[in-house]
Amino acid sequence: MLPPLRIGRHVIESPVVLAPMAGITNRAFRRLCREYGREGTALGGASGATSLYVSEMITTRALVERTPETMRLIEHDPDEYPRSIQLYSVDPATARAAARILVQEDRADHIDLNFGCPVPKVTRKGGGSALPWKRDLFRSIVGAVVEEGARRDIPVTVKMRKGIDDDHLTFLDAALAAEEEGVAAVALHGRTAAQAYSGEADWSAIRLLKQTVTSIPVLGNGDIWSAEDAVRMVAETGVDGVVVGRGCLGRPWLFTDLAAAFAGSEARVTPTLGEVADTLRQHTLYLVDFYGEEDRACRDIRKHIAWYLKGFPAGSTIRSSLALVDSLASLDRLLTGLERNAPWPGEPAEGQRGRAGSPRRVALPDGWLDSRELSEEHQRTIAEAELSVSGG
């Protein structure tokens, strides 16, 4: 359906990107998604092709300070390529320093920049989806990371939202600025920060962005719950590829479906409850490997339980017990209580996954919307960050 997606020097045969999701897209989950993606390309007649699987968001300050948890989060499997890391920053000096670590220490093959996060603790600092409102700040962060990446031919991409709210849209001018600064692609989630994940994604905005940005790939994100949705987004917007987030929660085989669909195959995965249980257990084992601690892995898998079991006939008692699982032994014991032969439930298992939330007022720094230029106070904050990073 689509030619391979080109992100700088990287050729992504299946034009699908796993969206960075905090607490989700760690090395364990990415491994699971990659395995299913490879199955999908095989169904479509391709061999070895895969999608692009991005790490969860990495805070540049924590990376520069080399906090143990952050250093764990930027780890990749030996066979993971391209190694893709998403950075979040609110100032160019720290962004540059973090990118330099990734580049000089050969820790990444692709860097994505987060300008789409709507979470209050991020936007309140002027980060995520709030940041493109400050045009010069946005451009300077993007330019700094692109410059560092260029030292070893590591492409940089940008992921953003439409804007802060309907009265403060930023996506067109931000994308054009990013294009001028040398990014390899731009991705748009068709919602504003104020929407969070509520309502419907505005695919018309994605189409407009594709018509506006012409020299680099444009990717679309929002409301892709199935391979059919991805195909429809491409048809309606003309994008060069799709970014999939909540649609794969508890459903990593969506990457099988997506790879098959873009390879021209109508084959789709419809697992039995037993097959889903096996995937859930494998996910847990990968988390044990990732954390090096069985109890922590079991605490992590709890949030995935409802997503994996969506639509299946699993009683409330066993669902509740699984959501409190504390060891592999207890997980195995509970999984044996599932009706393994229960077939894929169809419609009840389809559609939205994860919390949609509701529209809200975006938390922003004081006076953030007064001007698209930085205030003197914010300029001082950035200058202090630069001094801190440089050791001055």
PDB file of C-alpha atoms in Angstrom, residues 4-236:
ATOM      1  CA  PRO A   4       8.941   1.979   2.862  1.00  0.00           C
ATOM      2  CA  LEU A   5       9.167   4.831   5.342  1.00  0.00           C
ATOM      3  CA  ARG A   6      12.490   6.666   5.167  1.00  0.00           C
ATOM      4  CA  ILE A   7      13.691   8.293   8.376  1.00  0.00           C
ATOM      5  CA  GLY A   8      17.027   9.786   7.421  1.00  0.00           C
ATOM      6  CA  ARG A   9      19.334   6.876   6.586  1.00  0.00           C
ATOM      7  CA  HIS A  10      16.897   4.315   7.981  1.00  0.00           C
ATOM      8  CA  VAL A  11      14.448   2.459   5.762  1.00  0.00           C
ATOM      9  CA  ILE A  12      11.409   1.191   7.693  1.00  0.00           C
ATOM     10  CA  GLU A  13       9.779  -1.438   5.488  1.00  0.00           C
ATOM     11  CA  SER A  14       6.449  -1.349   7.310  1.00  0.00           C
ATOM     12  CA  PRO A  15       5.490   2.357   7.686  1.00  0.00           C
ATOM     13  CA  VAL A  16       4.359   2.000  11.291  1.00  0.00           C
ATOM     14  CA  VAL A  17       5.775   3.615  14.429  1.00  0.00           C
ATOM     15  CA  LEU A  18       5.102   2.514  17.999  1.00  0.00           C
ATOM     16  CA  ALA A  19       4.286   5.729  19.858  1.00  0.00           C
ATOM     17  CA  PRO A  20       6.303   6.426  22.994  1.00  0.00           C
ATOM     18  CA  MET A  21       4.089   5.789  26.027  1.00  0.00           C
ATOM     19  CA  ALA A  22       5.264   6.464  29.575  1.00  0.00           C
ATOM     20  CA  GLY A  23       5.428   3.293  31.636  1.00  0.00           C
ATOM     21  CA  ILE A  24       4.520   1.172  28.606  1.00  0.00           C
ATOM     22  CA  THR A  25       7.061   1.185  25.786  1.00  0.00           C
ATOM     23  CA  ASN A  26      10.004  -0.109  27.766  1.00  0.00           C
ATOM     24  CA  ARG A  27      12.408  -2.681  26.343  1.00  0.00           C
ATOM     25  CA  ALA A  28      10.127  -5.578  27.317  1.00  0.00           C
ATOM     26  CA  PHE A  29       7.032  -4.293  25.515  1.00  0.00           C
ATOM     27  CA  ARG A  30       9.042  -3.210  22.475  1.00  0.00           C
ATOM     28  CA  ARG A  31      10.468  -6.727  22.200  1.00  0.00           C
ATOM     29  CA  LEU A  32       6.975  -8.192  22.212  1.00  0.00           C
ATOM     30  CA  CYS A  33       5.758  -5.744  19.551  1.00  0.00           C
ATOM     31  CA  ARG A  34       8.806  -6.409  17.353  1.00  0.00           C
ATOM     32  CA  GLU A  35       8.178 -10.133  17.449  1.00  0.00           C
ATOM     33  CA  TYR A  36       4.587  -9.668  16.321  1.00  0.00           C
ATOM     34  CA  GLY A  37       5.630  -7.137  13.682  1.00  0.00           C
ATOM     35  CA  ARG A  38       7.987  -9.673  12.130  1.00  0.00           C
ATOM     36  CA  GLU A  39       5.126 -12.183  11.943  1.00  0.00           C
ATOM     37  CA  GLY A  40       3.044  -9.616  10.084  1.00  0.00           C
ATOM     38  CA  THR A  41       5.653  -8.926   7.436  1.00  0.00           C
ATOM     39  CA  ALA A  42       5.998 -12.668   6.900  1.00  0.00           C
ATOM     40  CA  LEU A  43       2.234 -12.879   6.328  1.00  0.00           C
ATOM     41  CA  GLY A  44       2.585 -10.157   3.739  1.00  0.00           C
ATOM     42  CA  GLY A  45       5.365 -11.965   1.942  1.00  0.00           C
ATOM     43  CA  ALA A  46       8.236  -9.822   3.250  1.00  0.00           C
ATOM     44  CA  SER A  47      11.191 -11.068   5.256  1.00  0.00           C
ATOM     45  CA  GLY A  48      12.898  -9.410   8.168  1.00  0.00           C
ATOM     46  CA  ALA A  49      11.038  -6.133   7.771  1.00  0.00           C
ATOM     47  CA  THR A  50       9.880  -4.374  10.873  1.00  0.00           C
ATOM     48  CA  SER A  51       8.414  -1.115  12.125  1.00  0.00           C
ATOM     49  CA  LEU A  52       9.996   1.613  14.255  1.00  0.00           C
ATOM     50  CA  TYR A  53       9.609   1.056  17.991  1.00  0.00           C
ATOM     51  CA  VAL A  54      10.278   4.139  20.131  1.00  0.00           C
ATOM     52  CA  SER A  55      11.292   4.168  23.795  1.00  0.00           C
ATOM     53  CA  GLU A  56       9.142   5.786  26.426  1.00  0.00           C
ATOM     54  CA  MET A  57       9.821   9.488  26.987  1.00  0.00           C
ATOM     55  CA  ILE A  58      13.252  10.237  28.461  1.00  0.00           C
ATOM     56  CA  THR A  59      13.721  13.462  30.423  1.00  0.00           C
ATOM     57  CA  THR A  60      16.885  15.162  29.212  1.00  0.00           C
ATOM     58  CA  ARG A  61      17.823  16.435  32.661  1.00  0.00           C
ATOM     59  CA  ALA A  62      17.692  12.917  34.092  1.00  0.00           C
ATOM     60  CA  LEU A  63      19.768  11.615  31.185  1.00  0.00           C
ATOM     61  CA  VAL A  64      22.408  14.298  31.642  1.00  0.00           C
ATOM     62  CA  GLU A  65      22.510  13.433  35.348  1.00  0.00           C
ATOM     63  CA  ARG A  66      22.620   9.725  34.434  1.00  0.00           C
ATOM     64  CA  THR A  67      20.016   8.627  36.961  1.00  0.00           C
ATOM     65  CA  PRO A  68      19.986   4.821  37.218  1.00  0.00           C
ATOM     66  CA  GLU A  69      16.345   4.448  36.138  1.00  0.00           C
ATOM     67  CA  THR A  70      16.879   6.653  33.078  1.00  0.00           C
ATOM     68  CA  MET A  71      19.959   4.684  32.064  1.00  0.00           C
ATOM     69  CA  ARG A  72      17.825   1.542  32.281  1.00  0.00           C
ATOM     70  CA  LEU A  73      15.114   3.110  30.137  1.00  0.00           C
ATOM     71  CA  ILE A  74      17.496   3.909  27.284  1.00  0.00           C
ATOM     72  CA  GLU A  75      18.730   0.302  27.057  1.00  0.00           C
ATOM     73  CA  HIS A  76      17.937  -1.714  23.935  1.00  0.00           C
ATOM     74  CA  ASP A  77      17.980  -5.384  23.055  1.00  0.00           C
ATOM     75  CA  PRO A  78      21.033  -6.537  21.059  1.00  0.00           C
ATOM     76  CA  ASP A  79      18.869  -7.156  17.963  1.00  0.00           C
ATOM     77  CA  GLU A  80      16.862  -3.926  18.273  1.00  0.00           C
ATOM     78  CA  TYR A  81      17.439  -1.673  15.272  1.00  0.00           C
ATOM     79  CA  PRO A  82      17.051   1.179  14.716  1.00  0.00           C
ATOM     80  CA  ARG A  83      17.495   1.955  18.412  1.00  0.00           C
ATOM     81  CA  SER A  84      14.968   4.738  18.887  1.00  0.00           C
ATOM     82  CA  ILE A  85      14.806   7.083  21.888  1.00  0.00           C
ATOM     83  CA  GLN A  86      12.374   9.905  22.585  1.00  0.00           C
ATOM     84  CA  LEU A  87      13.654  12.938  24.478  1.00  0.00           C
ATOM     85  CA  TYR A  88      11.696  15.528  26.418  1.00  0.00           C
ATOM     86  CA  SER A  89      13.284  18.886  27.184  1.00  0.00           C
ATOM     87  CA  VAL A  90      12.361  22.471  28.044  1.00  0.00           C
ATOM     88  CA  ASP A  91      15.660  24.139  27.212  1.00  0.00           C
ATOM     89  CA  PRO A  92      18.147  23.834  24.326  1.00  0.00           C
ATOM     90  CA  ALA A  93      21.300  23.433  26.418  1.00  0.00           C
ATOM     91  CA  THR A  94      20.055  20.360  28.278  1.00  0.00           C
ATOM     92  CA  ALA A  95      18.522  18.974  25.083  1.00  0.00           C
ATOM     93  CA  ARG A  96      21.883  19.320  23.339  1.00  0.00           C
ATOM     94  CA  ALA A  97      23.780  17.730  26.230  1.00  0.00           C
ATOM     95  CA  ALA A  98      21.403  14.756  26.334  1.00  0.00           C
ATOM     96  CA  ALA A  99      21.575  14.267  22.565  1.00  0.00           C
ATOM     97  CA  ARG A 100      25.362  14.429  22.751  1.00  0.00           C
ATOM     98  CA  ILE A 101      25.388  11.549  25.248  1.00  0.00           C
ATOM     99  CA  LEU A 102      23.236   9.420  22.949  1.00  0.00           C
ATOM    100  CA  VAL A 103      25.356  10.261  19.913  1.00  0.00           C
ATOM    101  CA  GLN A 104      28.874  10.143  21.326  1.00  0.00           C
ATOM    102  CA  GLU A 105      28.256   7.002  23.375  1.00  0.00           C
ATOM    103  CA  ASP A 106      26.476   5.236  20.498  1.00  0.00           C
ATOM    104  CA  ARG A 107      23.248   4.702  22.427  1.00  0.00           C
ATOM    105  CA  ALA A 108      20.704   5.488  19.674  1.00  0.00           C
ATOM    106  CA  ASP A 109      20.192   5.355  15.911  1.00  0.00           C
ATOM    107  CA  HIS A 110      17.188   7.692  15.927  1.00  0.00           C
ATOM    108  CA  ILE A 111      16.049  10.472  18.260  1.00  0.00           C
ATOM    109  CA  ASP A 112      12.456  11.647  18.539  1.00  0.00           C
ATOM    110  CA  LEU A 113      11.546  14.896  20.292  1.00  0.00           C
ATOM    111  CA  ASN A 114       8.404  15.091  22.412  1.00  0.00           C
ATOM    112  CA  PHE A 115       6.261  18.160  21.811  1.00  0.00           C
ATOM    113  CA  GLY A 116       2.959  16.372  22.276  1.00  0.00           C
ATOM    114  CA  CYS A 117       2.650  15.290  25.909  1.00  0.00           C
ATOM    115  CA  PRO A 118      -0.497  16.844  27.492  1.00  0.00           C
ATOM    116  CA  VAL A 119       0.180  15.760  31.081  1.00  0.00           C
ATOM    117  CA  PRO A 120      -0.092  18.698  33.544  1.00  0.00           C
ATOM    118  CA  LYS A 121       3.277  18.088  35.233  1.00  0.00           C
ATOM    119  CA  VAL A 122       4.887  18.468  31.788  1.00  0.00           C
ATOM    120  CA  THR A 123       2.882  21.363  30.331  1.00  0.00           C
ATOM    121  CA  ARG A 124       3.063  23.274  33.625  1.00  0.00           C
ATOM    122  CA  LYS A 125       6.807  23.604  32.983  1.00  0.00           C
ATOM    123  CA  GLY A 126       6.215  24.771  29.425  1.00  0.00           C
ATOM    124  CA  GLY A 127       7.128  21.356  28.029  1.00  0.00           C
ATOM    125  CA  GLY A 128       5.434  18.828  25.770  1.00  0.00           C
ATOM    126  CA  SER A 129       2.475  20.197  23.840  1.00  0.00           C
ATOM    127  CA  ALA A 130       2.854  23.627  25.478  1.00  0.00           C
ATOM    128  CA  LEU A 131       6.337  24.264  24.135  1.00  0.00           C
ATOM    129  CA  PRO A 132       5.728  24.939  20.405  1.00  0.00           C
ATOM    130  CA  TRP A 133       3.776  28.043  21.435  1.00  0.00           C
ATOM    131  CA  LYS A 134       7.172  29.645  22.092  1.00  0.00           C
ATOM    132  CA  ARG A 135       8.476  29.655  18.536  1.00  0.00           C
ATOM    133  CA  ASP A 136      12.113  30.581  19.182  1.00  0.00           C
ATOM    134  CA  LEU A 137      12.441  28.100  22.042  1.00  0.00           C
ATOM    135  CA  PHE A 138      10.970  25.316  19.920  1.00  0.00           C
ATOM    136  CA  ARG A 139      13.299  26.077  17.030  1.00  0.00           C
ATOM    137  CA  SER A 140      16.380  26.285  19.241  1.00  0.00           C
ATOM    138  CA  ILE A 141      15.711  22.925  20.923  1.00  0.00           C
ATOM    139  CA  VAL A 142      15.052  21.186  17.617  1.00  0.00           C
ATOM    140  CA  GLY A 143      18.082  22.786  15.987  1.00  0.00           C
ATOM    141  CA  ALA A 144      20.393  21.840  18.852  1.00  0.00           C
ATOM    142  CA  VAL A 145      19.401  18.154  18.774  1.00  0.00           C
ATOM    143  CA  VAL A 146      19.516  17.968  14.967  1.00  0.00           C
ATOM    144  CA  GLU A 147      23.029  19.434  15.047  1.00  0.00           C
ATOM    145  CA  GLU A 148      24.213  16.861  17.575  1.00  0.00           C
ATOM    146  CA  GLY A 149      22.563  13.999  15.687  1.00  0.00           C
ATOM    147  CA  ALA A 150      24.221  15.075  12.441  1.00  0.00           C
ATOM    148  CA  ARG A 151      27.647  14.351  13.939  1.00  0.00           C
ATOM    149  CA  ARG A 152      26.978  10.638  13.435  1.00  0.00           C
ATOM    150  CA  ASP A 153      24.165  10.753  10.904  1.00  0.00           C
ATOM    151  CA  ILE A 154      21.476  10.093  13.514  1.00  0.00           C
ATOM    152  CA  PRO A 155      18.135  11.421  12.250  1.00  0.00           C
ATOM    153  CA  VAL A 156      15.855  13.449  14.496  1.00  0.00           C
ATOM    154  CA  THR A 157      12.069  13.520  14.288  1.00  0.00           C
ATOM    155  CA  VAL A 158       9.418  15.579  16.034  1.00  0.00           C
ATOM    156  CA  LYS A 159       6.082  14.441  17.480  1.00  0.00           C
ATOM    157  CA  MET A 160       3.506  17.106  18.310  1.00  0.00           C
ATOM    158  CA  ARG A 161      -0.162  17.880  18.830  1.00  0.00           C
ATOM    159  CA  LYS A 162      -2.343  20.405  17.044  1.00  0.00           C
ATOM    160  CA  GLY A 163      -1.661  22.938  19.780  1.00  0.00           C
ATOM    161  CA  ILE A 164      -2.598  23.921  23.299  1.00  0.00           C
ATOM    162  CA  ASP A 165      -6.296  24.351  22.494  1.00  0.00           C
ATOM    163  CA  ASP A 166      -8.409  25.388  19.515  1.00  0.00           C
ATOM    164  CA  ASP A 167      -7.517  29.049  20.098  1.00  0.00           C
ATOM    165  CA  HIS A 168      -3.786  28.356  20.261  1.00  0.00           C
ATOM    166  CA  LEU A 169      -2.890  26.026  17.410  1.00  0.00           C
ATOM    167  CA  THR A 170       0.793  25.553  16.662  1.00  0.00           C
ATOM    168  CA  PHE A 171       1.224  22.488  14.454  1.00  0.00           C
ATOM    169  CA  LEU A 172       1.661  24.113  11.045  1.00  0.00           C
ATOM    170  CA  ASP A 173       4.261  26.710  11.930  1.00  0.00           C
ATOM    171  CA  ALA A 174       6.055  24.301  14.278  1.00  0.00           C
ATOM    172  CA  ALA A 175       6.262  21.618  11.585  1.00  0.00           C
ATOM    173  CA  LEU A 176       7.575  24.102   9.035  1.00  0.00           C
ATOM    174  CA  ALA A 177      10.170  25.334  11.537  1.00  0.00           C
ATOM    175  CA  ALA A 178      11.212  21.744  12.295  1.00  0.00           C
ATOM    176  CA  GLU A 179      11.484  21.050   8.565  1.00  0.00           C
ATOM    177  CA  GLU A 180      13.751  24.081   8.157  1.00  0.00           C
ATOM    178  CA  GLU A 181      15.886  22.964  11.098  1.00  0.00           C
ATOM    179  CA  GLY A 182      16.563  19.649   9.397  1.00  0.00           C
ATOM    180  CA  VAL A 183      14.363  17.043  11.043  1.00  0.00           C
ATOM    181  CA  ALA A 184      13.842  13.792   9.166  1.00  0.00           C
ATOM    182  CA  ALA A 185      10.060  13.548   9.719  1.00  0.00           C
ATOM    183  CA  VAL A 186       7.184  15.080  11.677  1.00  0.00           C
ATOM    184  CA  ALA A 187       4.327  13.243  13.377  1.00  0.00           C
ATOM    185  CA  LEU A 188       1.022  14.807  14.370  1.00  0.00           C
ATOM    186  CA  HIS A 189      -1.470  13.568  16.940  1.00  0.00           C
ATOM    187  CA  GLY A 190      -4.717  15.091  15.738  1.00  0.00           C
ATOM    188  CA  ARG A 191      -5.788  16.438  19.133  1.00  0.00           C
ATOM    189  CA  THR A 192      -4.981  19.521  21.183  1.00  0.00           C
ATOM    190  CA  ALA A 193      -3.480  19.335  24.656  1.00  0.00           C
ATOM    191  CA  ALA A 194      -6.829  20.513  26.054  1.00  0.00           C
ATOM    192  CA  GLN A 195      -8.517  17.426  24.571  1.00  0.00           C
ATOM    193  CA  ALA A 196      -6.048  15.057  26.234  1.00  0.00           C
ATOM    194  CA  TYR A 197      -7.305  11.760  24.745  1.00  0.00           C
ATOM    195  CA  SER A 198     -10.994  12.667  24.647  1.00  0.00           C
ATOM    196  CA  GLY A 199     -13.200  13.126  21.614  1.00  0.00           C
ATOM    197  CA  GLU A 200     -12.039  12.194  18.155  1.00  0.00           C
ATOM    198  CA  ALA A 201      -8.684  12.825  16.529  1.00  0.00           C
ATOM    199  CA  ASP A 202      -8.847  15.467  13.811  1.00  0.00           C
ATOM    200  CA  TRP A 203      -7.551  13.683  10.744  1.00  0.00           C
ATOM    201  CA  SER A 204      -8.270  16.764   8.612  1.00  0.00           C
ATOM    202  CA  ALA A 205      -5.450  18.537  10.487  1.00  0.00           C
ATOM    203  CA  ILE A 206      -3.147  15.647   9.641  1.00  0.00           C
ATOM    204  CA  ARG A 207      -4.154  15.939   5.980  1.00  0.00           C
ATOM    205  CA  LEU A 208      -3.470  19.687   6.046  1.00  0.00           C
ATOM    206  CA  LEU A 209      -0.051  19.083   7.571  1.00  0.00           C
ATOM    207  CA  LYS A 210       0.780  16.564   4.847  1.00  0.00           C
ATOM    208  CA  GLN A 211      -0.188  19.144   2.230  1.00  0.00           C
ATOM    209  CA  THR A 212       1.934  21.801   3.961  1.00  0.00           C
ATOM    210  CA  VAL A 213       5.140  19.893   4.720  1.00  0.00           C
ATOM    211  CA  THR A 214       6.460  18.481   1.454  1.00  0.00           C
ATOM    212  CA  SER A 215      10.166  17.671   1.773  1.00  0.00           C
ATOM    213  CA  ILE A 216      10.067  15.104   4.605  1.00  0.00           C
ATOM    214  CA  PRO A 217       7.678  12.324   5.672  1.00  0.00           C
ATOM    215  CA  VAL A 218       4.552  13.240   7.624  1.00  0.00           C
ATOM    216  CA  LEU A 219       3.110  10.663  10.035  1.00  0.00           C
ATOM    217  CA  GLY A 220      -0.401  10.539  11.447  1.00  0.00           C
ATOM    218  CA  ASN A 221      -1.399   9.601  14.986  1.00  0.00           C
ATOM    219  CA  GLY A 222      -4.745   9.303  16.750  1.00  0.00           C
ATOM    220  CA  ASP A 223      -7.617   6.790  16.847  1.00  0.00           C
ATOM    221  CA  ILE A 224      -5.846   3.914  15.098  1.00  0.00           C
ATOM    222  CA  TRP A 225      -7.434   0.952  16.827  1.00  0.00           C
ATOM    223  CA  SER A 226      -7.074  -1.562  13.985  1.00  0.00           C
ATOM    224  CA  ALA A 227      -5.183  -2.181  10.764  1.00  0.00           C
ATOM    225  CA  GLU A 228      -8.275  -1.010   8.920  1.00  0.00           C
ATOM    226  CA  ASP A 229      -8.109   2.337  10.738  1.00  0.00           C
ATOM    227  CA  ALA A 230      -4.476   2.730   9.675  1.00  0.00           C
ATOM    228  CA  VAL A 231      -5.316   2.003   6.051  1.00  0.00           C
ATOM    229  CA  ARG A 232      -8.190   4.470   6.224  1.00  0.00           C
ATOM    230  CA  MET A 233      -5.982   7.187   7.729  1.00  0.00           C
ATOM    231  CA  VAL A 234      -3.520   6.813   4.864  1.00  0.00           C
ATOM    232  CA  ALA A 235      -6.337   6.976   2.317  1.00  0.00           C
ATOM    233  CA  GLU A 236      -7.936  10.046   3.917  1.00  0.00           C
TER     234      GLU A 236
END
